[in-house]
Structure formats: structure tokens, C-alpha cells
Amino acid sequence: AEAQSLTDESIRILESIGDVQSGRDFNRSVAAYQRAMELSPSREKQAELKAKIGTVNALSGDERGLPLLEEAISELDPATQASQLAQAIASLGRFYHNRGQHGQAIEHLERARQIAEPIEDPGALLYIYTYLAGAYQHFADFQQSLRWAQRGIQFGEQRNLLTSTSAGHEYHAENFNFMGHWENALEHARKDHEIGEKTGLLDRVAWGGLSIMWACHGLGRLPEAMQAGQQTLGMAEVSGDSRLAVLAGAELARVLADLGDLQSAQAAAELASQRATDLNQAYMISEGLGALAYQHALRHEWQAALECRRRIAEAAEGTDNRLIPMINGPGLAEAHLELGQLEQA
């Protein structure tokens, strides 16, 4: 198409490539959208492509998408581009979520929902229901998160939208893992994973694999947890999903430590922590440092463990994330206790 100077056709093809790759390879998806945007003379189409790039960046936690989303929201026409506008606002909410500003995330997601539900836009509503489940999860309001996750499953079943159904199962699995309901978590994680395999969406397979790893670890099924973790981490690295790479690497470090492979566990924890530092998101930092603290605790290096736990608490300052102190608190108390600091514990 480009060789024959068929610009409109080239733009459509590139946009389709971006759409297809958005659930498989974030970097290739963004590259295709960017090339289409360069070719398009239309401000309307450029605004839509900015929104799509920002949406993919929001999925992977790449802050480069933030200014594009802000530009798209100011440029999209609410009368003729309501669907794209709702998607852009929802994705902006996801950026607030990644920064630990979950209240602001919910405000943006509710604003997007008010636009998307009257026009019954399936693409935008898929993200909105999913992101609302995530925002309430990080408020540690697991019941409200489960309600939005269930709404995503029902929406997917009504519309035969497997991506929505899969994402709903993902948040069921994650919430049940946080609540210690390992068998329930494993059931939903496998459904998420299976839908990903059926549809060919690598991100669904990978995020399902993360929850499979968490659940198997909780159940003491360490070889299964290690296998799921290695596969998930590999998929995260291939797809360019930085957030998933941190989460999978941190949990894999804990699993390896419990298997007695302390050298590999330490290396995995250090890599996860470095990746989290590069992302500079509070929850990711807490996961990376939490994996390091786990290694120190197993070695009875309590002062080092305490330092990691304190740094996690510092990372959460200025956010309204309630999941971080819930997860970090027991380890922080344990380190104080082992150091004889009973009052602090």
C-alpha cells in the first residue's frame, strides 16, 4: 500500500496491526499506531491514534503515553468520537491508578463510564469495568472489586466478548489470592489463562499465569508455582509488559527461595527490584523491595529486611494505596520483633 502511495489503506492496515498487537506485543502495537499517525493528515484520526497509543502505554505502565492521552482528550469530539473519548479518559484513570492515586482513578473511570454506558460501547466498557476492579482492589476493598470483576464477566458473556470475561476472571483470581482463598483463585486464574490461549492474547495467558503462580505458592505447590512463574516472566519480557515483569519476577524470587535455591532467588529479587525502580510506581516498588526483604528474612538478616520494609512504607507515602501497608505490615512487624523492637512491632 505504501509503495503504491495508498495512504488511507496504509493507515487502516497499520491501525489494524496496532489493534491486533495490543494484546500480544505492546512495543509493536505502539510502533504501528505511531507510523499510522505520521501518515494521517486528519486531526480527528491523529487524536484517535493518540488515544490508542496512550491506552497501550497504560496497560504496560509506560508513562510516555500520558501526554498523548491528555492531548487526545482535549482534541476528541464528544459528539462524534464519544467511544474514543471514553476510552482515553478511562486510560488516563489507569495512569492515576499506576501512580497510587486510586481515588482520582475512580473519578476518571466513573466519568468515562457515564459516556460509554449510554452508547453501549463494548471496547471502552471492557476497560472501564476492568480498571474499576483494579482501583478498588488497591483500596483493599476486595468485595467492591469483585463486584466490578463480576460485572466484567457478565458483560463479556452477554456480548460474547471473551477479553472482558477473561479480565473479570483475572481480578477474581487476584482478589481471592489476596484474601487467601487459594483454590478459588486457582479456578479463576485457569479460566483467565484458558481464554487467553483460545483467543491467542498473550497478555491474558500471562496475567492468568501470574495468578496461577500466586495460588500454587499459597497452596504449597512449589514446582507448579515455579513453572508458571518462569513462563509468565518470559511472556512479560517478550510482550514488553514492564509491570507484569516486576510482579512475576518478585513472586518467582519468593518461590525459588522457598524451594531452597537462594542464589537464583536473590538474583530474581534484585532484577525485579531494579525494574520496579525504573518504573517508579509505588506498588511495583513495594513488590520488588518485598521480594528482597523476603530473602533477607530467610537469612535472618533482620536489619536489612527492616530497611527494605521501611523503604516500602516510604514509597507508599503520598498515595492512597491500602494494599501496600496490608501486604508490608506483617513483614515490617516481624523485622522489628526479631530485632527486639517490641514497641515498634
C-alpha positions as YAML, in Angstrom:
chain: A
units: angstrom
residues:
- id: 1
  name: ALA
  ca: [0.00, 0.00, 0.00]
- id: 2
  name: GLU
  ca: [2.82, 2.42, 0.83]
- id: 3
  name: ALA
  ca: [4.66, 1.50, -2.38]
- id: 4
  name: GLN
  ca: [1.58, 2.49, -4.34]
- id: 5
  name: SER
  ca: [1.05, 5.65, -2.28]
- id: 6
  name: LEU
  ca: [-2.28, 4.36, -0.97]
- id: 7
  name: THR
  ca: [-2.16, 6.45, 2.20]
- id: 8
  name: ASP
  ca: [-5.64, 5.73, 3.51]
- id: 9
  name: GLU
  ca: [-5.16, 2.00, 3.06]
- id: 10
  name: SER
  ca: [-1.75, 2.16, 4.73]
- id: 11
  name: ILE
  ca: [-3.24, 3.93, 7.74]
- id: 12
  name: ARG
  ca: [-6.04, 1.35, 8.05]
- id: 13
  name: ILE
  ca: [-3.60, -1.55, 7.81]
- id: 14
  name: LEU
  ca: [-1.21, -0.06, 10.34]
- id: 15
  name: GLU
  ca: [-4.04, 0.69, 12.75]
- id: 16
  name: SER
  ca: [-5.26, -2.90, 12.40]
- id: 17
  name: ILE
  ca: [-1.75, -4.16, 13.14]
- id: 18
  name: GLY
  ca: [-1.72, -2.00, 16.26]
- id: 19
  name: ASP
  ca: [-5.12, -3.34, 17.33]
- id: 20
  name: VAL
  ca: [-4.06, -6.96, 16.85]
- id: 21
  name: GLN
  ca: [-0.75, -6.50, 18.66]
- id: 22
  name: SER
  ca: [-2.25, -4.56, 21.58]
- id: 23
  name: GLY
  ca: [-2.85, -7.81, 23.45]
- id: 24
  name: ARG
  ca: [0.32, -9.53, 22.28]
- id: 25
  name: ASP
  ca: [3.28, -7.19, 21.84]
- id: 26
  name: PHE
  ca: [2.95, -3.67, 23.28]
- id: 27
  name: ASN
  ca: [6.04, -2.33, 21.52]
- id: 28
  name: ARG
  ca: [4.91, -3.49, 18.07]
- id: 29
  name: SER
  ca: [1.42, -2.16, 18.73]
- id: 30
  name: VAL
  ca: [2.69, 1.32, 19.62]
- id: 31
  name: ALA
  ca: [5.08, 1.35, 16.65]
- id: 32
  name: ALA
  ca: [2.23, 0.58, 14.24]
- id: 33
  name: TYR
  ca: [-0.02, 3.27, 15.71]
- id: 34
  name: GLN
  ca: [2.81, 5.81, 15.60]
- id: 35
  name: ARG
  ca: [3.51, 5.07, 11.94]
- id: 36
  name: ALA
  ca: [-0.19, 5.44, 11.13]
- id: 37
  name: MET
  ca: [-0.30, 8.75, 12.99]
- id: 38
  name: GLU
  ca: [2.67, 10.03, 10.98]
- id: 39
  name: LEU
  ca: [0.87, 9.21, 7.73]
- id: 40
  name: SER
  ca: [-2.52, 10.62, 8.67]
- id: 41
  name: PRO
  ca: [-3.34, 14.19, 7.58]
- id: 42
  name: SER
  ca: [-6.55, 14.11, 9.62]
- id: 43
  name: ARG
  ca: [-6.53, 15.74, 13.07]
- id: 44
  name: GLU
  ca: [-9.51, 13.56, 14.03]
- id: 45
  name: LYS
  ca: [-7.69, 10.35, 13.14]
- id: 46
  name: GLN
  ca: [-4.50, 11.56, 14.84]
- id: 47
  name: ALA
  ca: [-6.47, 12.18, 18.04]
- id: 48
  name: GLU
  ca: [-7.90, 8.66, 17.89]
- id: 49
  name: LEU
  ca: [-4.45, 7.16, 17.37]
- id: 50
  name: LYS
  ca: [-3.03, 9.18, 20.27]
- id: 51
  name: ALA
  ca: [-5.75, 7.67, 22.44]
- id: 52
  name: LYS
  ca: [-4.86, 4.17, 21.27]
- id: 53
  name: ILE
  ca: [-1.15, 4.65, 21.93]
- id: 54
  name: GLY
  ca: [-1.94, 6.03, 25.38]
- id: 55
  name: THR
  ca: [-4.22, 3.07, 26.09]
- id: 56
  name: VAL
  ca: [-1.49, 0.55, 25.24]
- id: 57
  name: ASN
  ca: [1.02, 2.52, 27.33]
- id: 58
  name: ALA
  ca: [-1.44, 2.49, 30.22]
- id: 59
  name: LEU
  ca: [-1.62, -1.30, 30.02]
- id: 60
  name: SER
  ca: [2.15, -1.64, 30.27]
- id: 61
  name: GLY
  ca: [2.68, 1.23, 32.73]
- id: 62
  name: ASP
  ca: [4.69, 3.32, 30.26]
- id: 63
  name: GLU
  ca: [4.35, 6.99, 31.28]
- id: 64
  name: ARG
  ca: [5.18, 8.16, 27.76]
- id: 65
  name: GLY
  ca: [1.53, 7.65, 26.92]
- id: 66
  name: LEU
  ca: [0.28, 10.17, 29.48]
- id: 67
  name: PRO
  ca: [0.77, 13.38, 27.43]
- id: 68
  name: LEU
  ca: [-0.73, 11.67, 24.38]
- id: 69
  name: LEU
  ca: [-3.86, 10.80, 26.33]
- id: 70
  name: GLU
  ca: [-4.17, 14.34, 27.64]
- id: 71
  name: GLU
  ca: [-3.84, 15.70, 24.10]
- id: 72
  name: ALA
  ca: [-6.37, 13.17, 22.79]
- id: 73
  name: ILE
  ca: [-8.93, 14.07, 25.45]
- id: 74
  name: SER
  ca: [-8.68, 17.75, 24.52]
- id: 75
  name: GLU
  ca: [-8.89, 17.01, 20.77]
- id: 76
  name: LEU
  ca: [-11.55, 14.29, 20.51]
- id: 77
  name: ASP
  ca: [-15.07, 15.44, 19.61]
- id: 78
  name: PRO
  ca: [-17.60, 14.27, 22.25]
- id: 79
  name: ALA
  ca: [-20.37, 14.32, 19.65]
- id: 80
  name: THR
  ca: [-18.69, 12.14, 17.01]
- id: 81
  name: GLN
  ca: [-15.88, 10.40, 18.91]
- id: 82
  name: ALA
  ca: [-17.55, 9.55, 22.21]
- id: 83
  name: SER
  ca: [-16.25, 5.98, 22.20]
- id: 84
  name: GLN
  ca: [-12.63, 7.05, 21.76]
- id: 85
  name: LEU
  ca: [-13.08, 9.82, 24.35]
- id: 86
  name: ALA
  ca: [-14.42, 7.37, 26.94]
- id: 87
  name: GLN
  ca: [-11.50, 5.04, 26.26]
- id: 88
  name: ALA
  ca: [-8.97, 7.85, 26.61]
- id: 89
  name: ILE
  ca: [-10.45, 9.08, 29.90]
- id: 90
  name: ALA
  ca: [-10.50, 5.51, 31.26]
- id: 91
  name: SER
  ca: [-6.88, 5.01, 30.29]
- id: 92
  name: LEU
  ca: [-5.94, 8.30, 31.96]
- id: 93
  name: GLY
  ca: [-7.61, 6.90, 35.06]
- id: 94
  name: ARG
  ca: [-5.37, 3.86, 34.76]
- id: 95
  name: PHE
  ca: [-2.31, 6.10, 34.85]
- id: 96
  name: TYR
  ca: [-3.56, 7.59, 38.13]
- id: 97
  name: HIS
  ca: [-4.04, 4.03, 39.36]
- id: 98
  name: ASN
  ca: [-0.44, 3.15, 38.47]
- id: 99
  name: ARG
  ca: [0.70, 6.21, 40.45]
- id: 100
  name: GLY
  ca: [-1.21, 5.07, 43.51]
- id: 101
  name: GLN
  ca: [-3.88, 7.79, 43.19]
- id: 102
  name: HIS
  ca: [-6.80, 5.38, 43.20]
- id: 103
  name: GLY
  ca: [-9.42, 7.92, 44.22]
- id: 104
  name: GLN
  ca: [-8.60, 10.02, 41.16]
- id: 105
  name: ALA
  ca: [-8.53, 6.86, 39.07]
- id: 106
  name: ILE
  ca: [-12.08, 6.03, 40.12]
- id: 107
  name: GLU
  ca: [-13.24, 9.59, 39.37]
- id: 108
  name: HIS
  ca: [-11.91, 9.34, 35.81]
- id: 109
  name: LEU
  ca: [-13.31, 5.85, 35.33]
- id: 110
  name: GLU
  ca: [-16.76, 6.91, 36.50]
- id: 111
  name: ARG
  ca: [-16.60, 9.88, 34.14]
- id: 112
  name: ALA
  ca: [-15.70, 7.52, 31.29]
- id: 113
  name: ARG
  ca: [-18.50, 5.13, 32.29]
- id: 114
  name: GLN
  ca: [-21.07, 7.92, 32.07]
- id: 115
  name: ILE
  ca: [-20.00, 8.44, 28.44]
- id: 116
  name: ALA
  ca: [-19.68, 4.78, 27.45]
- id: 117
  name: GLU
  ca: [-22.75, 3.18, 29.01]
- id: 118
  name: PRO
  ca: [-25.40, 5.29, 27.22]
- id: 119
  name: ILE
  ca: [-23.85, 4.42, 23.83]
- id: 120
  name: GLU
  ca: [-23.19, 0.82, 24.99]
- id: 121
  name: ASP
  ca: [-19.63, 0.91, 23.73]
- id: 122
  name: PRO
  ca: [-18.13, -2.53, 24.37]
- id: 123
  name: GLY
  ca: [-14.46, -1.59, 23.85]
- id: 124
  name: ALA
  ca: [-14.48, 1.24, 26.36]
- id: 125
  name: LEU
  ca: [-16.68, -0.56, 28.90]
- id: 126
  name: LEU
  ca: [-14.33, -3.54, 28.88]
- id: 127
  name: TYR
  ca: [-11.53, -1.33, 30.15]
- id: 128
  name: ILE
  ca: [-13.73, 0.67, 32.50]
- id: 129
  name: TYR
  ca: [-15.11, -2.34, 34.36]
- id: 130
  name: THR
  ca: [-11.67, -3.94, 34.50]
- id: 131
  name: TYR
  ca: [-9.94, -0.80, 35.74]
- id: 132
  name: LEU
  ca: [-12.63, -0.15, 38.37]
- id: 133
  name: ALA
  ca: [-12.00, -3.66, 39.71]
- id: 134
  name: GLY
  ca: [-8.29, -2.81, 39.88]
- id: 135
  name: ALA
  ca: [-8.75, 0.54, 41.57]
- id: 136
  name: TYR
  ca: [-10.98, -0.86, 44.32]
- id: 137
  name: GLN
  ca: [-8.58, -3.77, 44.75]
- id: 138
  name: HIS
  ca: [-5.77, -1.36, 45.62]
- id: 139
  name: PHE
  ca: [-8.11, 0.34, 48.09]
- id: 140
  name: ALA
  ca: [-8.19, -3.17, 49.66]
- id: 141
  name: ASP
  ca: [-11.96, -3.14, 49.08]
- id: 142
  name: PHE
  ca: [-12.00, -6.66, 47.71]
- id: 143
  name: GLN
  ca: [-15.77, -7.09, 47.75]
- id: 144
  name: GLN
  ca: [-16.34, -3.99, 45.63]
- id: 145
  name: SER
  ca: [-13.53, -5.09, 43.33]
- id: 146
  name: LEU
  ca: [-15.17, -8.50, 42.97]
- id: 147
  name: ARG
  ca: [-18.47, -6.84, 42.07]
- id: 148
  name: TRP
  ca: [-16.86, -4.92, 39.20]
- id: 149
  name: ALA
  ca: [-14.96, -8.03, 38.13]
- id: 150
  name: GLN
  ca: [-18.23, -9.99, 38.04]
- id: 151
  name: ARG
  ca: [-19.84, -7.22, 36.03]
- id: 152
  name: GLY
  ca: [-16.99, -7.57, 33.53]
- id: 153
  name: ILE
  ca: [-17.61, -11.31, 33.28]
- id: 154
  name: GLN
  ca: [-21.35, -10.82, 32.76]
- id: 155
  name: PHE
  ca: [-20.74, -8.08, 30.19]
- id: 156
  name: GLY
  ca: [-18.37, -10.37, 28.32]
- id: 157
  name: GLU
  ca: [-20.81, -13.26, 28.34]
- id: 158
  name: GLN
  ca: [-23.68, -11.06, 27.15]
- id: 159
  name: ARG
  ca: [-21.63, -9.60, 24.30]
- id: 160
  name: ASN
  ca: [-19.53, -12.69, 23.55]
- id: 161
  name: LEU
  ca: [-16.53, -10.54, 24.43]
- id: 162
  name: LEU
  ca: [-14.00, -13.01, 25.74]
- id: 163
  name: THR
  ca: [-11.47, -10.35, 26.66]
- id: 164
  name: SER
  ca: [-13.91, -8.87, 29.17]
- id: 165
  name: THR
  ca: [-14.76, -12.29, 30.59]
- id: 166
  name: SER
  ca: [-11.07, -13.11, 30.89]
- id: 167
  name: ALA
  ca: [-10.21, -9.85, 32.67]
- id: 168
  name: GLY
  ca: [-13.08, -10.42, 35.11]
- id: 169
  name: HIS
  ca: [-11.63, -13.82, 35.98]
- id: 170
  name: GLU
  ca: [-8.20, -12.20, 36.41]
- id: 171
  name: TYR
  ca: [-9.47, -9.85, 39.11]
- id: 172
  name: HIS
  ca: [-11.42, -12.63, 40.80]
- id: 173
  name: ALA
  ca: [-8.20, -14.63, 40.94]
- id: 174
  name: GLU
  ca: [-6.12, -11.72, 42.25]
- id: 175
  name: ASN
  ca: [-8.66, -10.76, 44.91]
- id: 176
  name: PHE
  ca: [-9.03, -14.35, 46.11]
- id: 177
  name: ASN
  ca: [-5.23, -14.63, 46.28]
- id: 178
  name: PHE
  ca: [-5.05, -11.51, 48.45]
- id: 179
  name: MET
  ca: [-7.82, -12.94, 50.65]
- id: 180
  name: GLY
  ca: [-6.05, -16.29, 50.98]
- id: 181
  name: HIS
  ca: [-8.73, -18.25, 49.13]
- id: 182
  name: TRP
  ca: [-6.20, -20.16, 47.07]
- id: 183
  name: GLU
  ca: [-8.47, -22.79, 45.48]
- id: 184
  name: ASN
  ca: [-10.95, -20.16, 44.30]
- id: 185
  name: ALA
  ca: [-8.06, -18.08, 42.99]
- id: 186
  name: LEU
  ca: [-6.65, -21.02, 41.05]
- id: 187
  name: GLU
  ca: [-10.03, -21.79, 39.48]
- id: 188
  name: HIS
  ca: [-10.46, -18.26, 38.12]
- id: 189
  name: ALA
  ca: [-6.80, -17.94, 37.12]
- id: 190
  name: ARG
  ca: [-7.06, -21.05, 34.99]
- id: 191
  name: LYS
  ca: [-10.18, -19.71, 33.28]
- id: 192
  name: ASP
  ca: [-8.33, -16.45, 32.51]
- id: 193
  name: HIS
  ca: [-5.36, -18.44, 31.18]
- id: 194
  name: GLU
  ca: [-7.56, -20.74, 29.05]
- id: 195
  name: ILE
  ca: [-9.41, -17.85, 27.42]
- id: 196
  name: GLY
  ca: [-6.07, -16.26, 26.58]
- id: 197
  name: GLU
  ca: [-4.89, -19.47, 24.91]
- id: 198
  name: LYS
  ca: [-8.17, -19.78, 23.00]
- id: 199
  name: THR
  ca: [-8.07, -16.20, 21.70]
- id: 200
  name: GLY
  ca: [-4.30, -16.00, 21.20]
- id: 201
  name: LEU
  ca: [-4.00, -13.00, 23.51]
- id: 202
  name: LEU
  ca: [-0.60, -13.27, 25.17]
- id: 203
  name: ASP
  ca: [-1.41, -10.77, 27.91]
- id: 204
  name: ARG
  ca: [-4.41, -12.86, 29.05]
- id: 205
  name: VAL
  ca: [-2.29, -16.01, 29.16]
- id: 206
  name: ALA
  ca: [0.44, -14.17, 31.05]
- id: 207
  name: TRP
  ca: [-1.72, -12.45, 33.68]
- id: 208
  name: GLY
  ca: [-3.59, -15.70, 34.22]
- id: 209
  name: GLY
  ca: [-0.23, -17.37, 34.74]
- id: 210
  name: LEU
  ca: [0.70, -14.81, 37.40]
- id: 211
  name: SER
  ca: [-2.35, -15.68, 39.48]
- id: 212
  name: ILE
  ca: [-1.73, -19.40, 38.93]
- id: 213
  name: MET
  ca: [1.75, -18.88, 40.38]
- id: 214
  name: TRP
  ca: [0.41, -16.94, 43.38]
- id: 215
  name: ALA
  ca: [-2.27, -19.55, 44.10]
- id: 216
  name: CYS
  ca: [0.06, -22.55, 43.73]
- id: 217
  name: HIS
  ca: [2.57, -20.84, 46.03]
- id: 218
  name: GLY
  ca: [-0.14, -20.27, 48.60]
- id: 219
  name: LEU
  ca: [-1.18, -23.92, 48.35]
- id: 220
  name: GLY
  ca: [2.42, -25.08, 48.78]
- id: 221
  name: ARG
  ca: [2.61, -26.49, 45.25]
- id: 222
  name: LEU
  ca: [6.03, -25.01, 44.65]
- id: 223
  name: PRO
  ca: [7.15, -26.81, 41.45]
- id: 224
  name: GLU
  ca: [3.90, -25.75, 39.73]
- id: 225
  name: ALA
  ca: [4.35, -22.22, 41.01]
- id: 226
  name: MET
  ca: [7.91, -22.09, 39.69]
- id: 227
  name: GLN
  ca: [6.89, -23.37, 36.25]
- id: 228
  name: ALA
  ca: [4.03, -20.86, 35.99]
- id: 229
  name: GLY
  ca: [6.33, -18.07, 37.17]
- id: 230
  name: GLN
  ca: [9.06, -18.81, 34.65]
- id: 231
  name: GLN
  ca: [6.55, -18.95, 31.80]
- id: 232
  name: THR
  ca: [4.83, -15.75, 32.92]
- id: 233
  name: LEU
  ca: [8.06, -13.83, 33.29]
- id: 234
  name: GLY
  ca: [9.18, -14.96, 29.85]
- id: 235
  name: MET
  ca: [5.91, -13.78, 28.27]
- id: 236
  name: ALA
  ca: [6.13, -10.44, 30.10]
- id: 237
  name: GLU
  ca: [9.62, -9.86, 28.72]
- id: 238
  name: VAL
  ca: [8.54, -10.77, 25.17]
- id: 239
  name: SER
  ca: [5.44, -8.56, 25.22]
- id: 240
  name: GLY
  ca: [7.16, -5.60, 26.89]
- id: 241
  name: ASP
  ca: [4.80, -5.59, 29.88]
- id: 242
  name: SER
  ca: [7.04, -3.98, 32.50]
- id: 243
  name: ARG
  ca: [4.53, -4.19, 35.34]
- id: 244
  name: LEU
  ca: [3.95, -7.89, 34.83]
- id: 245
  name: ALA
  ca: [7.70, -8.48, 34.67]
- id: 246
  name: VAL
  ca: [8.09, -6.92, 38.12]
- id: 247
  name: LEU
  ca: [5.21, -8.86, 39.67]
- id: 248
  name: ALA
  ca: [6.18, -12.19, 38.13]
- id: 249
  name: GLY
  ca: [9.87, -11.72, 38.95]
- id: 250
  name: ALA
  ca: [9.16, -10.77, 42.57]
- id: 251
  name: GLU
  ca: [6.90, -13.75, 43.20]
- id: 252
  name: LEU
  ca: [9.26, -16.10, 41.38]
- id: 253
  name: ALA
  ca: [12.02, -14.92, 43.73]
- id: 254
  name: ARG
  ca: [9.89, -15.91, 46.74]
- id: 255
  name: VAL
  ca: [9.04, -19.29, 45.23]
- id: 256
  name: LEU
  ca: [12.68, -20.03, 44.42]
- id: 257
  name: ALA
  ca: [13.66, -19.08, 47.96]
- id: 258
  name: ASP
  ca: [11.09, -21.47, 49.40]
- id: 259
  name: LEU
  ca: [12.47, -24.19, 47.11]
- id: 260
  name: GLY
  ca: [15.91, -23.57, 48.65]
- id: 261
  name: ASP
  ca: [17.54, -22.04, 45.57]
- id: 262
  name: LEU
  ca: [18.66, -18.93, 47.41]
- id: 263
  name: GLN
  ca: [21.17, -17.80, 44.79]
- id: 264
  name: SER
  ca: [18.64, -17.76, 41.95]
- id: 265
  name: ALA
  ca: [16.06, -16.24, 44.29]
- id: 266
  name: GLN
  ca: [18.37, -13.37, 45.19]
- id: 267
  name: ALA
  ca: [19.14, -12.67, 41.53]
- id: 268
  name: ALA
  ca: [15.43, -12.69, 40.63]
- id: 269
  name: ALA
  ca: [14.61, -10.37, 43.53]
- id: 270
  name: GLU
  ca: [17.34, -7.91, 42.58]
- id: 271
  name: LEU
  ca: [16.18, -7.82, 38.95]
- id: 272
  name: ALA
  ca: [12.55, -7.32, 39.97]
- id: 273
  name: SER
  ca: [13.53, -4.51, 42.34]
- id: 274
  name: GLN
  ca: [15.60, -2.77, 39.67]
- id: 275
  name: ARG
  ca: [12.76, -2.99, 37.17]
- id: 276
  name: ALA
  ca: [10.39, -1.60, 39.78]
- id: 277
  name: THR
  ca: [12.74, 1.30, 40.46]
- id: 278
  name: ASP
  ca: [12.83, 2.05, 36.73]
- id: 279
  name: LEU
  ca: [9.01, 2.09, 36.60]
- id: 280
  name: ASN
  ca: [8.83, 4.34, 39.68]
- id: 281
  name: GLN
  ca: [5.36, 3.19, 40.71]
- id: 282
  name: ALA
  ca: [4.68, 2.72, 44.42]
- id: 283
  name: TYR
  ca: [3.07, -0.70, 44.21]
- id: 284
  name: MET
  ca: [5.74, -2.04, 41.87]
- id: 285
  name: ILE
  ca: [8.46, -0.70, 44.20]
- id: 286
  name: SER
  ca: [6.74, -2.45, 47.11]
- id: 287
  name: GLU
  ca: [6.75, -5.74, 45.23]
- id: 288
  name: GLY
  ca: [10.42, -5.51, 44.25]
- id: 289
  name: LEU
  ca: [11.59, -4.49, 47.71]
- id: 290
  name: GLY
  ca: [9.24, -7.02, 49.27]
- id: 291
  name: ALA
  ca: [10.98, -9.80, 47.34]
- id: 292
  name: LEU
  ca: [14.35, -8.58, 48.62]
- id: 293
  name: ALA
  ca: [13.04, -8.36, 52.18]
- id: 294
  name: TYR
  ca: [11.85, -11.97, 51.86]
- id: 295
  name: GLN
  ca: [15.40, -13.09, 51.02]
- id: 296
  name: HIS
  ca: [16.88, -11.16, 53.95]
- id: 297
  name: ALA
  ca: [14.32, -12.64, 56.35]
- id: 298
  name: LEU
  ca: [15.13, -16.19, 55.28]
- id: 299
  name: ARG
  ca: [18.79, -15.47, 56.01]
- id: 300
  name: HIS
  ca: [17.85, -13.85, 59.34]
- id: 301
  name: GLU
  ca: [19.33, -10.56, 58.11]
- id: 302
  name: TRP
  ca: [16.74, -8.61, 60.04]
- id: 303
  name: GLN
  ca: [18.25, -5.14, 59.82]
- id: 304
  name: ALA
  ca: [18.44, -5.39, 56.03]
- id: 305
  name: ALA
  ca: [14.89, -6.75, 55.92]
- id: 306
  name: LEU
  ca: [13.73, -3.85, 58.08]
- id: 307
  name: GLU
  ca: [15.39, -1.34, 55.76]
- id: 308
  name: CYS
  ca: [13.54, -2.81, 52.76]
- id: 309
  name: ARG
  ca: [10.25, -2.70, 54.66]
- id: 310
  name: ARG
  ca: [10.81, 0.93, 55.65]
- id: 311
  name: ARG
  ca: [11.56, 1.86, 52.05]
- id: 312
  name: ILE
  ca: [8.29, 0.22, 51.01]
- id: 313
  name: ALA
  ca: [6.41, 2.32, 53.56]
- id: 314
  name: GLU
  ca: [8.15, 5.45, 52.25]
- id: 315
  name: ALA
  ca: [7.18, 4.58, 48.66]
- id: 316
  name: ALA
  ca: [3.53, 4.41, 49.71]
- id: 317
  name: GLU
  ca: [3.58, 7.90, 51.25]
- id: 318
  name: GLY
  ca: [1.58, 10.39, 49.20]
- id: 319
  name: THR
  ca: [-0.58, 7.64, 47.71]
- id: 320
  name: ASP
  ca: [-3.96, 6.32, 48.83]
- id: 321
  name: ASN
  ca: [-2.95, 2.71, 48.21]
- id: 322
  name: ARG
  ca: [-4.16, 0.48, 51.06]
- id: 323
  name: LEU
  ca: [-2.85, -2.76, 49.60]
- id: 324
  name: ILE
  ca: [0.79, -1.84, 50.22]
- id: 325
  name: PRO
  ca: [0.54, -1.45, 54.02]
- id: 326
  name: MET
  ca: [-1.68, -4.54, 54.20]
- id: 327
  name: ILE
  ca: [1.00, -6.66, 52.49]
- id: 328
  name: ASN
  ca: [4.03, -4.92, 54.00]
- id: 329
  name: GLY
  ca: [2.76, -4.71, 57.58]
- id: 330
  name: PRO
  ca: [3.37, -8.30, 58.72]
- id: 331
  name: GLY
  ca: [6.94, -8.33, 57.40]
- id: 332
  name: LEU
  ca: [7.64, -4.93, 58.95]
- id: 333
  name: ALA
  ca: [6.32, -6.12, 62.32]
- id: 334
  name: GLU
  ca: [8.33, -9.35, 62.08]
- id: 335
  name: ALA
  ca: [11.58, -7.49, 61.41]
- id: 336
  name: HIS
  ca: [11.02, -5.20, 64.39]
- id: 337
  name: LEU
  ca: [10.17, -8.20, 66.56]
- id: 338
  name: GLU
  ca: [13.28, -10.14, 65.59]
- id: 339
  name: LEU
  ca: [15.39, -7.07, 66.35]
- id: 340
  name: GLY
  ca: [13.85, -6.85, 69.80]
- id: 341
  name: GLN
  ca: [11.94, -3.66, 68.99]
- id: 342
  name: LEU
  ca: [8.70, -4.75, 70.60]
- id: 343
  name: GLU
  ca: [7.01, -1.36, 70.77]
- id: 344
  name: GLN
  ca: [7.58, -0.73, 67.06]
- id: 345
  name: ALA
  ca: [6.44, -4.25, 66.21]
...
